[in-house]
Amino acid sequence: MFIALIGVDHKTLEWTQKYLQEVHGFILLQVCCDSQKEKTANDTKYFNSTATMIDYATERWQNNFVTPSLDSSSSVDFDLFLRRPFTLLVAVETTLANMMQNMQSIGHKNGHSFTINQFADFYDTTYKARRDKISQAHINIFNPYTNEQDYISLLHSVNLLDEQRLRPNWDTYFMELADLASQRSNCMKRRVGAVLTQDKRIVSTGYNGTPKGLTNCTQGGCPRCNNGVEQGFAECLCLHAEENALLEAGRTRIGDSAVLYCNTCPCLGCAIKIVQTGIKEVVYNQAYRVDDKTAQLFENATVSCFFTNFFTLIFTIYPLLTHLNLKRPTNNLMKQPPSDKSTTDDDSTQSSDEHDNPDDPDNKDDDSEATLSESEMVGEKRKRRSGSGSRSGSGRIVEEGIIYNHDIRFISFSFNPSIELVGAATKLGLTVTSDLTSSDLIIYESCQVELTQLSHPDNSVCQHWITDSAAANTTLPICLYNLNTSYDPNAFEDPALDIQPDSTSKYACWRTHPLVSPNEELVDALRVLKQDRIARDEKWNALAYTRALSMVKSFPHRIRSKDDILLSVPASDDEEDAASAASTYKHPRTPTKPVKNIGDKKIKAKIEEWLNYGRVYEAEKIRGSDMHSIYHSLYSIQGIGPKKAFELSRSGVRSVDELVDNGKITQDDATLAQHLNNSISRDEVERIANYVMGHARSLLAHPSYAICGGFRRAKPMSNDIDIIITQHGASVAQLNHFLVALTDSLQSTGFLTKLMRQVSLCVASNRRKEDHDYQSTMLGVVESSRKFGTSEGEHPQYRRLDVIVAKPASFHLEILSWTGSVMYERDLRSYVRRHKLKLNASSVYNDTTDEELDLSLVRSERHLLRVLRLPWIAPQYRNCD
DNA sequence: CGGCATACG
DNA sequence: CGTA
DNA sequence: GCCG
């Protein structure tokens, strides 16, 4: 792949280029004249012209290259560039404020400052010169951050290396053609296009409008459409795009494998015709809502109907989100419904005092005007819940927008731009989901006003997107509902109360860890050493490497010298401490203390080796050995852990196939292992979760749920699907029954193909002394097909699905427990142990008295962490392994 | 020199 | 011991 | 292997 970067802001361009080079190993190519060569780094290739550069890249087209356009003098000839099939044009932009600041900091370095007029001049000339190219880019990335680490997280979630952008798949190809066809529409109401294909060949195309020979609808040919009133369908003379495509093809040319691509979901009338002509597959653009009747008809007629993805979204969602007033309620939004005391018997009398935590900030009254009494909160909650039943159609559910509330964690969109959005949304502690029917749903009919009022200077695309959706009469593009407190939307979190993370802590749960480390090679080397220790059964040795690795990963910058990481941690304010550190390291002016978890003897030496030689010898040796790769392939099989994998590879087993031949495992096991090794796109995770929640909703009235695991940590790809479900007010018995019923329901449709474990709440076990409430889990394998958007193409894929049913009071603790990575979980528990608490996935105990703490007033994951005296770290920064 | 997360099958 |  |  060959990426050309275009943009105006130096810093954003530089960060992007650095990210591609350091994280993905791109090679930097530049067009420039000789005199410039000396100034820049040595691992760059220089060319006299775009043509020679492209020739160079063409010969090595399987490598990854990047070329920046940092200043107009060395700009690349993009037209030449775009002709090649392996090239990707990426535009990066930032806010005017950022750009101005970045230019000023450069100006300061050179000893002169910028006036705002000079900046405006620069912007006008540079931006206008590049505007056309920026709009032609394959991807437009908008960087709202001033901080590199945040931007890198966003970049990572964009998945720049996705080959699909270079060459669209068939679905995208035909859908784009359908969009093109819609441009020929002559209907006053809406542009619609359709493409009918057979064996990947186009049979016919269609767009909507009046029949041949009649005056075009746009010229007044259809009285109904030109009336402007949504009535009189019988009088409409327009043919729909789908009808036109079908008529054009004629019955005889529509075979068994015909696929119809529509850029909107077909109406019921068209659906009937589609079924009758024998078409078995309909693909529509996901930006539009499925018509319920159409969906039903297709299901009865076994026509598979699903939507496709596009990469046309522009990453400007962040400014949109930040412009929503997420901070404070305004008075006009705070019309409270009458409080409902009857539901608050137990809630209102309790406080968090019993956590033995007198300085718990929750005991202080919030000084904000937004503070609600418990009774009001419950009243509000009930009202909202009763509304959520009447979701579809009008969508006027919540008259007072929850949008003002801090505790909004879920944002849902009527279409599914997940990957593009999640990077931005998670920055706000928001999690993206596509479920529209969860309880406490807040759809923003009322929000429309707010959204359309957003006018960010860099935000024209968003505006467009909103107005388009409104014009197309689709569900409003944005609706918000609550994540962390699915069943208590009024939980109010004030960031001022948050405990701050500390990057020098020995506990991973106190530190933030980027999704992708700028020191990935070193992290990888440490991972190899860790794996090696595990294989050798050196458990504690392995743990030490895991800890060191996590420590390195919490370092947000590229480590350049050993002072960077081994000494540079600022000493504490404690003077004595600082003095002793100073004498130890003989740097009296810059007192430092050693980094935790990186010991003086072994691991520090490995890191220094990496710094000096760019590699760790022992890791290289292990990596290069046959044993290592065989060990890994065996390890990937369910039921074969480190011990067995090590034993087998040592006893001369060469491959997984050999195990199958020997009858040690079945072919099915091997295939399953292969399937489970494939990672799952966010999109697919969401669709599978939606499907599961569909079943859940037929069993529970208003389930609350969260997708956890790597998905919640904003990873672009997941290994499995983790869903936590609860229902406000449900008893343990009801939840137990629910889990069994859900399992049956998923099995009966053939979706759940293998059940690996089913545990219920309150199981009696001889290992447990008391009858505590434990989590209830269902671990299984499901068959994911094309309708879930499997990236592997036509064939069904097996995916691991974990469903956890939590009792309501443990919901947030369960979310916490299923969101952290392994190191986060470990350190969470060792930390609370030191504070005389004991933690498992569903309850908190006093470690000495074994008394269980009541979590029923815990309003969110964030709140829970505060109670545990731990900082709340946004999920995307919990990737510490 | 003890501790290092916790639980289920 | 393997897995979440 | 590292921390306290």
PDB file of C-alpha atoms (C1' of nucleotides) in Angstrom, chain A residues 540 757 759 768 826 829 833, chain B residues 3-9:
ATOM      1  CA  TRP A 540       5.997 -15.945  38.301  1.00  0.00           C
ATOM      2  CA  ARG A 757     -20.494 -23.724  29.533  1.00  0.00           C
ATOM      3  CA  VAL A 759     -23.451 -21.468  34.846  1.00  0.00           C
ATOM      4  CA  ARG A 768     -17.600 -22.133  48.165  1.00  0.00           C
ATOM      5  CA  ARG A 826      -5.197  -8.553  38.204  1.00  0.00           C
ATOM      6  CA  ARG A 829      -7.820  -6.965  42.573  1.00  0.00           C
ATOM      7  CA  ARG A 833      -6.807  -6.235  48.505  1.00  0.00           C
TER       8      ARG A 833
ATOM      9  C1'  DG B   3       3.034 -12.614  47.550  1.00  0.00           C
ATOM     10  C1'  DC B   4       1.681 -12.214  42.975  1.00  0.00           C
ATOM     11  C1'  DA B   5      -6.622 -11.999  40.525  1.00  0.00           C
ATOM     12  C1'  DT B   6     -10.417 -14.855  40.551  1.00  0.00           C
ATOM     13  C1'  DA B   7     -13.687 -18.285  39.185  1.00  0.00           C
ATOM     14  C1'  DC B   8     -15.551 -22.443  36.659  1.00  0.00           C
ATOM     15  C1'  DG B   9     -15.186 -27.144  34.252  1.00  0.00           C
TER      16       DG B   9
END
